[in-house]
mmCIF file of C-alpha atoms in Angstrom:
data_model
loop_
_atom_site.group_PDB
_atom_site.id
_atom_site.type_symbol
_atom_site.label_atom_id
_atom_site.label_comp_id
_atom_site.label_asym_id
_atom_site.label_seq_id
_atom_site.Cartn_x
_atom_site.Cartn_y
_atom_site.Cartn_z
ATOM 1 C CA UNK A 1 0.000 0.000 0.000
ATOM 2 C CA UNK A 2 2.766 2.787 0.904
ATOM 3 C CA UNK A 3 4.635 1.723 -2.231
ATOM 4 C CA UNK A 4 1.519 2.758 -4.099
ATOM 5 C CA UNK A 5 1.180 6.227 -1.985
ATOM 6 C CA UNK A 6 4.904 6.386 -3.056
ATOM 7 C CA UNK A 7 4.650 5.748 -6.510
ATOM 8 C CA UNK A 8 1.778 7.938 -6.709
ATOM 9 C CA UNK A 9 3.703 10.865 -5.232
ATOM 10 C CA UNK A 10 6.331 11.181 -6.884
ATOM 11 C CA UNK A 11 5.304 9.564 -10.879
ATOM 12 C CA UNK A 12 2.590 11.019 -12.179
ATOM 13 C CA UNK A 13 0.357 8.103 -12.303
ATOM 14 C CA UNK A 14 -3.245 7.662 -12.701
ATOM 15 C CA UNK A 15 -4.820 4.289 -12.950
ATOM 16 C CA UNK A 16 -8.269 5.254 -12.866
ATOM 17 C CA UNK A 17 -8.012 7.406 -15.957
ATOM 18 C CA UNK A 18 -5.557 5.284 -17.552
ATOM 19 C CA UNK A 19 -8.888 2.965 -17.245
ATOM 20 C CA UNK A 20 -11.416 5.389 -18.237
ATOM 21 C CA UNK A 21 -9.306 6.581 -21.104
ATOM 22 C CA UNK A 22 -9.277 2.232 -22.096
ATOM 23 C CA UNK A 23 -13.263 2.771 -21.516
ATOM 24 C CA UNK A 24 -13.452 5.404 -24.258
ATOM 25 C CA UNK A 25 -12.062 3.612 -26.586
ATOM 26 C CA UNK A 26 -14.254 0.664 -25.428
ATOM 27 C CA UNK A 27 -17.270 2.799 -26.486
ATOM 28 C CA UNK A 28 -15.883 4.007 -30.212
ATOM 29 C CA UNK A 29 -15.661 0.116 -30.975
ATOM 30 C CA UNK A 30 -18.797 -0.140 -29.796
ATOM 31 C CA UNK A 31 -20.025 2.104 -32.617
ATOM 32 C CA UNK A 32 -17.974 0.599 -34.942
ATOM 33 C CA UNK A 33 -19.723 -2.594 -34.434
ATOM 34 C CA UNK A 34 -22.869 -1.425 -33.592
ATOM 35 C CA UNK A 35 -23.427 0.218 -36.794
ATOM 36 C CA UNK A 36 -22.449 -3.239 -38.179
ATOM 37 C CA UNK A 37 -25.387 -4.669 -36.149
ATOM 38 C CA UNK A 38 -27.816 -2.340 -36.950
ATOM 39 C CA UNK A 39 -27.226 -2.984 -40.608
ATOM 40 C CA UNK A 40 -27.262 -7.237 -39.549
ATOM 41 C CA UNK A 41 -30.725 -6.319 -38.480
ATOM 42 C CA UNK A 42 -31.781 -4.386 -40.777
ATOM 43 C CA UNK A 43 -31.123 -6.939 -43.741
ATOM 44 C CA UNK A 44 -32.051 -9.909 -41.249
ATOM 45 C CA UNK A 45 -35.511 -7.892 -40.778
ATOM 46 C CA UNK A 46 -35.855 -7.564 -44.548
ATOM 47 C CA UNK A 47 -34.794 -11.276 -45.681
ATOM 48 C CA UNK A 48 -35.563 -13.422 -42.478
ATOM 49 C CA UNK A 49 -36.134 -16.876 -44.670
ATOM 50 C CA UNK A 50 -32.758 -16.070 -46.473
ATOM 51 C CA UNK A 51 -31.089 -15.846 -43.169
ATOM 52 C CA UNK A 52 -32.137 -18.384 -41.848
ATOM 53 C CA UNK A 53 -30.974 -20.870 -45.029
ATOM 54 C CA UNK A 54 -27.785 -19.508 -45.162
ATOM 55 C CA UNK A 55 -27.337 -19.861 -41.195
ATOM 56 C CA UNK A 56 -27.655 -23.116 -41.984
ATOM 57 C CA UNK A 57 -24.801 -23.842 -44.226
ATOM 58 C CA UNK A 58 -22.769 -22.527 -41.146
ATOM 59 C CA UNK A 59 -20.452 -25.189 -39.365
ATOM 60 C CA UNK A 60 -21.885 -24.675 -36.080
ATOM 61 C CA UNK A 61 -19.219 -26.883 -34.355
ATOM 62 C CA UNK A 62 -16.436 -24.596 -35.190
ATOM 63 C CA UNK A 63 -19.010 -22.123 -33.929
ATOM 64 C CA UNK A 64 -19.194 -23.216 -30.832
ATOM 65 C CA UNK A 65 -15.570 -24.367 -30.118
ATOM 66 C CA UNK A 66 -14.315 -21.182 -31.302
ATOM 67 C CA UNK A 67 -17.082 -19.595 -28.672
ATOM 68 C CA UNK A 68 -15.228 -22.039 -25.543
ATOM 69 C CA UNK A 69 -12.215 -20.738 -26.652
ATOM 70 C CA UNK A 70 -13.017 -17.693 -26.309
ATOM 71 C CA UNK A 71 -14.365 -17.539 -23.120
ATOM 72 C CA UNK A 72 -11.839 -20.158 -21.915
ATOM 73 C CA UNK A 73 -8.988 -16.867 -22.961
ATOM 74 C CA UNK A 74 -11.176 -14.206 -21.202
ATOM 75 C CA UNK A 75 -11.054 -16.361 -18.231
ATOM 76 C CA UNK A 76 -6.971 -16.783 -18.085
ATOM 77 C CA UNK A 77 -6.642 -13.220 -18.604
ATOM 78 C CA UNK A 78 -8.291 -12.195 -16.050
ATOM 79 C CA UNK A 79 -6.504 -14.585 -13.801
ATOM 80 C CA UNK A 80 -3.222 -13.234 -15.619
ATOM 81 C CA UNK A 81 -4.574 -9.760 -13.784
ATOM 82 C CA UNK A 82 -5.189 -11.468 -10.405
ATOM 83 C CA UNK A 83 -1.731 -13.085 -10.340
ATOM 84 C CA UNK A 84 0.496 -9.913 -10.929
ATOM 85 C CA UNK A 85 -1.740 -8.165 -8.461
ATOM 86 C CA UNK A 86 -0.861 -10.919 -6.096
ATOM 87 C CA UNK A 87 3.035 -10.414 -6.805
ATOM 88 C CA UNK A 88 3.116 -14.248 -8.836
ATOM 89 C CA UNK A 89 5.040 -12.728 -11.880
ATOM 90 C CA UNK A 90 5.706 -16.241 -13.090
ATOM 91 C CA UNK A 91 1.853 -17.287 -13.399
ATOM 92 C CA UNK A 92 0.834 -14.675 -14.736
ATOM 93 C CA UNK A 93 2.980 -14.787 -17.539
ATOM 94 C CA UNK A 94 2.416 -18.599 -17.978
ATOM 95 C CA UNK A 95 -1.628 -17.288 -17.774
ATOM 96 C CA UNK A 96 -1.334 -14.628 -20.324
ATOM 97 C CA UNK A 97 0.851 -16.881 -22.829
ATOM 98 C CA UNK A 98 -2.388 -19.390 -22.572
ATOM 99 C CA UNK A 99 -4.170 -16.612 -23.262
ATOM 100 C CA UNK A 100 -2.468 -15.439 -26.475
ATOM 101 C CA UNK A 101 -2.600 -19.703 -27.320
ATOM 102 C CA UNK A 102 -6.266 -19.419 -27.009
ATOM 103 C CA UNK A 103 -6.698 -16.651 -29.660
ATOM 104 C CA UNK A 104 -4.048 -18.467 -31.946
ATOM 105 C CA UNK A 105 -6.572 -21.771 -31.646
ATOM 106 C CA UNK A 106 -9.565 -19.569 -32.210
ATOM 107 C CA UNK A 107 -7.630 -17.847 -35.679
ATOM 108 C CA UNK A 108 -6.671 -21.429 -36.506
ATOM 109 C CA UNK A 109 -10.164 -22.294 -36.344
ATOM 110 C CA UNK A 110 -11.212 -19.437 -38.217
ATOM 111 C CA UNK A 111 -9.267 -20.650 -40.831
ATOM 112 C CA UNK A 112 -10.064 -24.138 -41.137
ATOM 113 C CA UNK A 113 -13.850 -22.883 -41.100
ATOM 114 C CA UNK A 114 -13.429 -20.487 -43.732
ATOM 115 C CA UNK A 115 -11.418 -22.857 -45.730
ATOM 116 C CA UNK A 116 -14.551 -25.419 -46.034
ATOM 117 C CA UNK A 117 -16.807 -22.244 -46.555
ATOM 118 C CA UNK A 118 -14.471 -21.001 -49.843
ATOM 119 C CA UNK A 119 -14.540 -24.721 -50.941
ATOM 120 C CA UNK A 120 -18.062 -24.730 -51.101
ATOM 121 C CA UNK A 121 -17.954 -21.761 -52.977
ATOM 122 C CA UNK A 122 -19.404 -19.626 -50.511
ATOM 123 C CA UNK A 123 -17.014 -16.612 -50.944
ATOM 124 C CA UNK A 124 -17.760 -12.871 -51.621
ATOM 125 C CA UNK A 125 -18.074 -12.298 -55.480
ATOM 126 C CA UNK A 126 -17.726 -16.455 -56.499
ATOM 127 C CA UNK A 127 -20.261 -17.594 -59.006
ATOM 128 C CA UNK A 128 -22.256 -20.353 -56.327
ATOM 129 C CA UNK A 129 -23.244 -17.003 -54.301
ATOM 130 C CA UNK A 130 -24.182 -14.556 -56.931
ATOM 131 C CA UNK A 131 -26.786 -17.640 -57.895
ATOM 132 C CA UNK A 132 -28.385 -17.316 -54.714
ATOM 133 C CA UNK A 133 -30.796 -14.889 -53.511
ATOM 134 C CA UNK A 134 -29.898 -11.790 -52.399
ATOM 135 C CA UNK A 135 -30.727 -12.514 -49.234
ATOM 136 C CA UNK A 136 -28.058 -14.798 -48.698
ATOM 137 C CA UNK A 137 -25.597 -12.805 -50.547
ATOM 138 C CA UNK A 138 -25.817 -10.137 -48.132
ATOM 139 C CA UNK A 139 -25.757 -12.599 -45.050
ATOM 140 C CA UNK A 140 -22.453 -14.008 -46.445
ATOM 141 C CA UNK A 141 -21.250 -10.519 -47.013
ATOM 142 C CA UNK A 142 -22.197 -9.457 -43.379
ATOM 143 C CA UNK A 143 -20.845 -12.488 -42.106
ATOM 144 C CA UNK A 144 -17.475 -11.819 -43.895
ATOM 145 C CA UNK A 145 -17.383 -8.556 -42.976
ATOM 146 C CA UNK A 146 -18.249 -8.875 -38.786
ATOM 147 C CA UNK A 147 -16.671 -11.821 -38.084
ATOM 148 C CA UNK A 148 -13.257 -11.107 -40.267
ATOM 149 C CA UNK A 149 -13.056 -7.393 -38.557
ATOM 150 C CA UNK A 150 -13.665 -9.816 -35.081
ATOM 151 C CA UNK A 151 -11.044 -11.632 -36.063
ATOM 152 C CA UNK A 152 -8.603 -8.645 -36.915
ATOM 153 C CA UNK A 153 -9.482 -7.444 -33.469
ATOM 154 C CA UNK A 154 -8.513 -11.222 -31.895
ATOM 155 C CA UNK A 155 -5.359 -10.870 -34.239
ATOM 156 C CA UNK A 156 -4.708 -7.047 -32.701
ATOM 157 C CA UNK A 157 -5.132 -8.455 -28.958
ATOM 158 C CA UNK A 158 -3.058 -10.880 -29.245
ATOM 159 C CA UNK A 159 -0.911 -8.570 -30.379
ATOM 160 C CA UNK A 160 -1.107 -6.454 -27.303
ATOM 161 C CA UNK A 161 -1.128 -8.835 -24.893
ATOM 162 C CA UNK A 162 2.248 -10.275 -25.867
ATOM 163 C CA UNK A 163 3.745 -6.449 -26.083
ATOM 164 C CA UNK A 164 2.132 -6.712 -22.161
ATOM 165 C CA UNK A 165 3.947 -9.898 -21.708
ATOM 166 C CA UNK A 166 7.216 -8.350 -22.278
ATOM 167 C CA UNK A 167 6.688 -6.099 -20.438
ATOM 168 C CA UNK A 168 5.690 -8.106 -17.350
ATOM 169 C CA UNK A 169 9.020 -10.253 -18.247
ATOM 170 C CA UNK A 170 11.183 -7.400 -17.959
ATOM 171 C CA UNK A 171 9.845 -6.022 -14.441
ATOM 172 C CA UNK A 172 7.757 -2.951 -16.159
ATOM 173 C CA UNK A 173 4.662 -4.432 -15.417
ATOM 174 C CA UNK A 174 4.563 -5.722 -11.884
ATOM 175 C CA UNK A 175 2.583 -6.094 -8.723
ATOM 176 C CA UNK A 176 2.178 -2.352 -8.044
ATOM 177 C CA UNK A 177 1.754 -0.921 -11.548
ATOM 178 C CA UNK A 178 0.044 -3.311 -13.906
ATOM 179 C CA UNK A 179 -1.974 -0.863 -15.745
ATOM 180 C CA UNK A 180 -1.351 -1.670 -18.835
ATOM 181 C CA UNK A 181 -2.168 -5.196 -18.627
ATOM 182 C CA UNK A 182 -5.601 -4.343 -17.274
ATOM 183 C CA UNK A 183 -6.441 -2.439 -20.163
ATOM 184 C CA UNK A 184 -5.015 -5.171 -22.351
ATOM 185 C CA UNK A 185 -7.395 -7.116 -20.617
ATOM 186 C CA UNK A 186 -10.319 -4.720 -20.800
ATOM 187 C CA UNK A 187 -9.484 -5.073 -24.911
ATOM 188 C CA UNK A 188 -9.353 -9.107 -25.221
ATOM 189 C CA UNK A 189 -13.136 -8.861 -22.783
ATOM 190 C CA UNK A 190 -14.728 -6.964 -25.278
ATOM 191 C CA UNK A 191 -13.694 -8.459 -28.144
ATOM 192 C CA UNK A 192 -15.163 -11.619 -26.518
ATOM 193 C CA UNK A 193 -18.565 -9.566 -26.019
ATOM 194 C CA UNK A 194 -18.351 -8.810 -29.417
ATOM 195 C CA UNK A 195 -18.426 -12.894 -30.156
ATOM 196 C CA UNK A 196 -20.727 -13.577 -27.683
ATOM 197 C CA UNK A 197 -23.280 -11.898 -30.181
ATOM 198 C CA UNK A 198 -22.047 -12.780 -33.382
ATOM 199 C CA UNK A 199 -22.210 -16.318 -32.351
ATOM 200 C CA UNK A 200 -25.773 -16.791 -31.949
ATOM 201 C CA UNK A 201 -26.522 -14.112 -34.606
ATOM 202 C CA UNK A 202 -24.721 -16.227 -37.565
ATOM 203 C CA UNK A 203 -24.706 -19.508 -36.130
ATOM 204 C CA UNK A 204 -27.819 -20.299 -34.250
ATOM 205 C CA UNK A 205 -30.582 -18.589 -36.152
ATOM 206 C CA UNK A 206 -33.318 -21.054 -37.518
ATOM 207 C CA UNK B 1 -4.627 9.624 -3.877
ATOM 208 C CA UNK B 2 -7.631 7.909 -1.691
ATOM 209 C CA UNK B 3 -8.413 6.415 -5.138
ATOM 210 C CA UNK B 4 -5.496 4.581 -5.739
ATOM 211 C CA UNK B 5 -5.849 3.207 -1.816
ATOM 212 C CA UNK B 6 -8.833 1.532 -2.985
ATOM 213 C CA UNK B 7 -8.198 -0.364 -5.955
ATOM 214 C CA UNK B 8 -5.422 -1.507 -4.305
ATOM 215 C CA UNK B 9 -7.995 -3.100 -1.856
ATOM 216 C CA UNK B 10 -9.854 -4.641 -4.791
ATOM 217 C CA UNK B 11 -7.506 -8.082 -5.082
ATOM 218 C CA UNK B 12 -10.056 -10.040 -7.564
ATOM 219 C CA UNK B 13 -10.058 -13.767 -6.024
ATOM 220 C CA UNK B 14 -9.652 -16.623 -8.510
ATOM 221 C CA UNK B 15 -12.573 -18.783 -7.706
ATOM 222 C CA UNK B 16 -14.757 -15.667 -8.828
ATOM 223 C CA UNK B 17 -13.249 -15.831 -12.071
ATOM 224 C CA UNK B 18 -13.438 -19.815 -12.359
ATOM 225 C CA UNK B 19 -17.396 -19.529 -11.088
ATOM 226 C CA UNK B 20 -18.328 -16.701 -13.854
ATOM 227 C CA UNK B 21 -16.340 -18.642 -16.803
ATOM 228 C CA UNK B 22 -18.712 -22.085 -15.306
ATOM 229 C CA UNK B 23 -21.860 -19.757 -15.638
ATOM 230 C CA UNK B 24 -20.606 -18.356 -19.213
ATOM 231 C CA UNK B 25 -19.835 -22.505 -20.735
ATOM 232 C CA UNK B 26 -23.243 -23.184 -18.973
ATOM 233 C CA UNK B 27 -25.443 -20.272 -21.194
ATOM 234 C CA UNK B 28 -23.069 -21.193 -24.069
ATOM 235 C CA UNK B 29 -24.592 -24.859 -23.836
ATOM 236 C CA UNK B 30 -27.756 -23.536 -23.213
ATOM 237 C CA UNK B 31 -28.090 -21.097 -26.045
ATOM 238 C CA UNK B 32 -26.846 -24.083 -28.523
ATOM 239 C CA UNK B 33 -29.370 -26.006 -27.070
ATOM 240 C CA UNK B 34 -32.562 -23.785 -27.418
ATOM 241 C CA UNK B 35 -31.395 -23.201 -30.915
ATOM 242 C CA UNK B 36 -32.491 -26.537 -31.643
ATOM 243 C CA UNK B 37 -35.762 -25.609 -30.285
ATOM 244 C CA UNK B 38 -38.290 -23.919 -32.543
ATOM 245 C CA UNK B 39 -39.855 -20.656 -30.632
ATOM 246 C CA UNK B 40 -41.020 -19.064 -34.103
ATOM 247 C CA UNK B 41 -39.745 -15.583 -33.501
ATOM 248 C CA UNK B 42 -38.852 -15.521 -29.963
ATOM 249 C CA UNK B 43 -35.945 -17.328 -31.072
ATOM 250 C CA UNK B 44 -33.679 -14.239 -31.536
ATOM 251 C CA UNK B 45 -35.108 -12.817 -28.422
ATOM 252 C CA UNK B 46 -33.983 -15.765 -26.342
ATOM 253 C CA UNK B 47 -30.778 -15.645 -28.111
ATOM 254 C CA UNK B 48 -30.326 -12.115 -27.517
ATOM 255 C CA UNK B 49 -31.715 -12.175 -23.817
ATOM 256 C CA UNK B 50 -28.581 -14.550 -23.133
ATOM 257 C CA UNK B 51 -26.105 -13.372 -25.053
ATOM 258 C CA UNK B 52 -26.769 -10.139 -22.880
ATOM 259 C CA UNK B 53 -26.813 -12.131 -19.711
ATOM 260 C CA UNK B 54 -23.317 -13.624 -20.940
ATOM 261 C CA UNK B 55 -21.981 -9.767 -21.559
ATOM 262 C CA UNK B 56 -23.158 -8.812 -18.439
ATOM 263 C CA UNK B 57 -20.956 -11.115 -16.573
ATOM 264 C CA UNK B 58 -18.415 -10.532 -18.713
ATOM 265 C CA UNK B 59 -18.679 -6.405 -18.074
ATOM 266 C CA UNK B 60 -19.117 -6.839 -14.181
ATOM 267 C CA UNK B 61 -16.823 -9.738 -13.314
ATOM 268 C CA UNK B 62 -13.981 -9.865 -15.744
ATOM 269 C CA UNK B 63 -13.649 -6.182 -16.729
ATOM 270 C CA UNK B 64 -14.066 -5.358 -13.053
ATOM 271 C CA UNK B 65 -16.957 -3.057 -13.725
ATOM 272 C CA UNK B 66 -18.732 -4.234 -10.198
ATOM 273 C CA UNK B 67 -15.426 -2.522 -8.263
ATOM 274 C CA UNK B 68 -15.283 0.598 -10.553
ATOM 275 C CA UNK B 69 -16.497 4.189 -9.644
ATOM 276 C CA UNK B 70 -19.826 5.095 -10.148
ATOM 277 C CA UNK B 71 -18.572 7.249 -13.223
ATOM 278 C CA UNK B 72 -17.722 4.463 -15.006
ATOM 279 C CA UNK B 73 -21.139 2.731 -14.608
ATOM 280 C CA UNK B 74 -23.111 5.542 -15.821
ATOM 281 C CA UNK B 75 -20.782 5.857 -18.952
ATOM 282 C CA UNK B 76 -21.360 2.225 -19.857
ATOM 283 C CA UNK B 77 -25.091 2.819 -19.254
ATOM 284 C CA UNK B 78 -24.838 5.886 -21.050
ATOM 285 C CA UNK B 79 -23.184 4.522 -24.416
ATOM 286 C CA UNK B 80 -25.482 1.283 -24.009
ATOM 287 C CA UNK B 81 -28.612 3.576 -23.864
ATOM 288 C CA UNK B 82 -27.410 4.972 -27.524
ATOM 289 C CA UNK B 83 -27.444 1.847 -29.303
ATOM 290 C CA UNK B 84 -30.722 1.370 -27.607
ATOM 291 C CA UNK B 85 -32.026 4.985 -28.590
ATOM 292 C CA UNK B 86 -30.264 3.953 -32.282
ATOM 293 C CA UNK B 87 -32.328 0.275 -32.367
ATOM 294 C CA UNK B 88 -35.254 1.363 -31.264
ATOM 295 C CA UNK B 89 -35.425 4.659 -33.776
ATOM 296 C CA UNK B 90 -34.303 2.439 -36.896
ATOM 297 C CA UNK B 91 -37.191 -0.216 -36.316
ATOM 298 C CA UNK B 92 -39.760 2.281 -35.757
ATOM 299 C CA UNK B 93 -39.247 3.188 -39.290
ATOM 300 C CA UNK B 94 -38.742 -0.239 -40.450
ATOM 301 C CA UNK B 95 -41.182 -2.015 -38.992
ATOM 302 C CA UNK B 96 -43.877 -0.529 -41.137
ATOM 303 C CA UNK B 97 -41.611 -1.202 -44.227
ATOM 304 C CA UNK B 98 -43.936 -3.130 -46.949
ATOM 305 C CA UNK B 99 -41.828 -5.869 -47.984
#
């Protein structure tokens, strides 16, 4: 605690901004994908029985996995948070490599999925989906487009978290100052929000 | 200064964390499940009901939101209550859209 008072004296230091400042940021992704939902339910509203065949064609096992992967990653990152708070520098970086593991399974994934979805043909612009409705073209193309910025955003976390595990390495992050790696983590939760909806949204619809 | 002091008092326990990721697999499972299930259109509404049940844990447990300042809270609210205002504005015009 009086390393903290210390600290907080003489470095100007401010976690609770540093947060809120993570928080903004937060919010402009949140229009960034809102706006992508809004137009999802616009379309969806407009061409339900398209939706709902080309839901269909989805590989819902990859769906899910990727979705228990996910939540599997949020969960070791937060424990990477509650380790460095307790002073266990060692766990936490074991906890935040798992976590960084967990998004490269969920890419790999991603990639096997849309693999079998480009050999079916089932790509933007190929000939099999301009012959279908254009319902399901513009499910495929909102699919495409949400879930391959969500995975940009996996690819950019896991990006940051292993800038945050060099810096817990080399001492920068540690049990009094660890910051950064809370707003690291703040990143990875929300881009797991983010799945939690497009899951059921492009997945699960009947 | 008195700030700091107390999220230094916040030390998140473990078995929290390992309690809310249980709940989160469970409404995974369960949303999968009720998929199979045909509610006509409630479908999406039970979908959405627990994929906001799912963020909700997810807001208060892992991103700490439960041991923030109250100025955090209303800014979620706040930005939430847009895309509600933004929803709710776009289907009343839609909803009487002649297909």
């Amino acid at each position: 605690m009086s390393t903290q008072e210390h600290v907080e004296e003489h470095v100007h230091r401010d976690d609770i901004r540093s947060r809120m400042g993570m928080w903004l940021f937060l919010f402009s992704e949140l229009l960034l994908f809102g706006g992508l939902f809004l137009i999802y339910s616009v379309y969806r509203f407009m061409h339900p029985h398209a939706f709902s065949i080309a839901s269909k064609e989805m590989n819902t096992f990859f769906g899910t996995m990727n979705t228990i992967i996910l939540l599997t990653s949020s969960l070791t990152m937060a424990l990477a948070i509650a380790a460095i708070q307790r002073g266990k520098k060692i766990l936490s970086i074991c906890l935040q490599i798992t976590t960084i593991l967990f998004g490269a399974a969920f890419m790999v994934n991603k990639f096997l999925e849309w693999s079998a979805e480009f050999r079916e043909g089932n790509f933007p612009g190929s000939a099999v989906l301009q012959s279908k409705p254009q319902g399901q073209i513009l499910y495929f193309g909102l699919y495409y487009s949400m879930v391959g910025l969500h995975g940009i955003h996996v690819l950019v976390g896991m990006t940051v978290i292993a800038f945050m595990l060099r810096f817990t390495i080399k001492g920068v992050i540690n049990k009094d100052n660890y910051v950064k790696l809370e707003a690291a983590g703040l990143y990875w939760h929300l881009v797991d929000i983010i799945w939690i909806f497009l899951f059921p949204l492009f997945y699960l619809i009947t | 200064m008195e700030k700091n002091i107390t999220h230094k008092e916040h030390t998140h326990s473990y078995s929290i964390y390992f309690l809310v990721w249980l709940a989160l697999i469970t409404l995974t499972g369960l949303t999968a499940a009720v998929a199979g299930i045909n509610f006509g259109k409630l479908s999406v509404v039970v979908a959405i009901v627990i994929a906001m049940a799912k963020s909700y844990l997810v807001l208060t447990e892992f991103m700490h939101l439960k041991m923030e300042q109250k100025a955090f809270k209303v800014f979620v609210f706040v930005a939430l209550l847009f895309l509600t205002i933004s929803f709710t504005l776009l289907f009343t015009d839609y909803s009487f859209y002649v297909r």
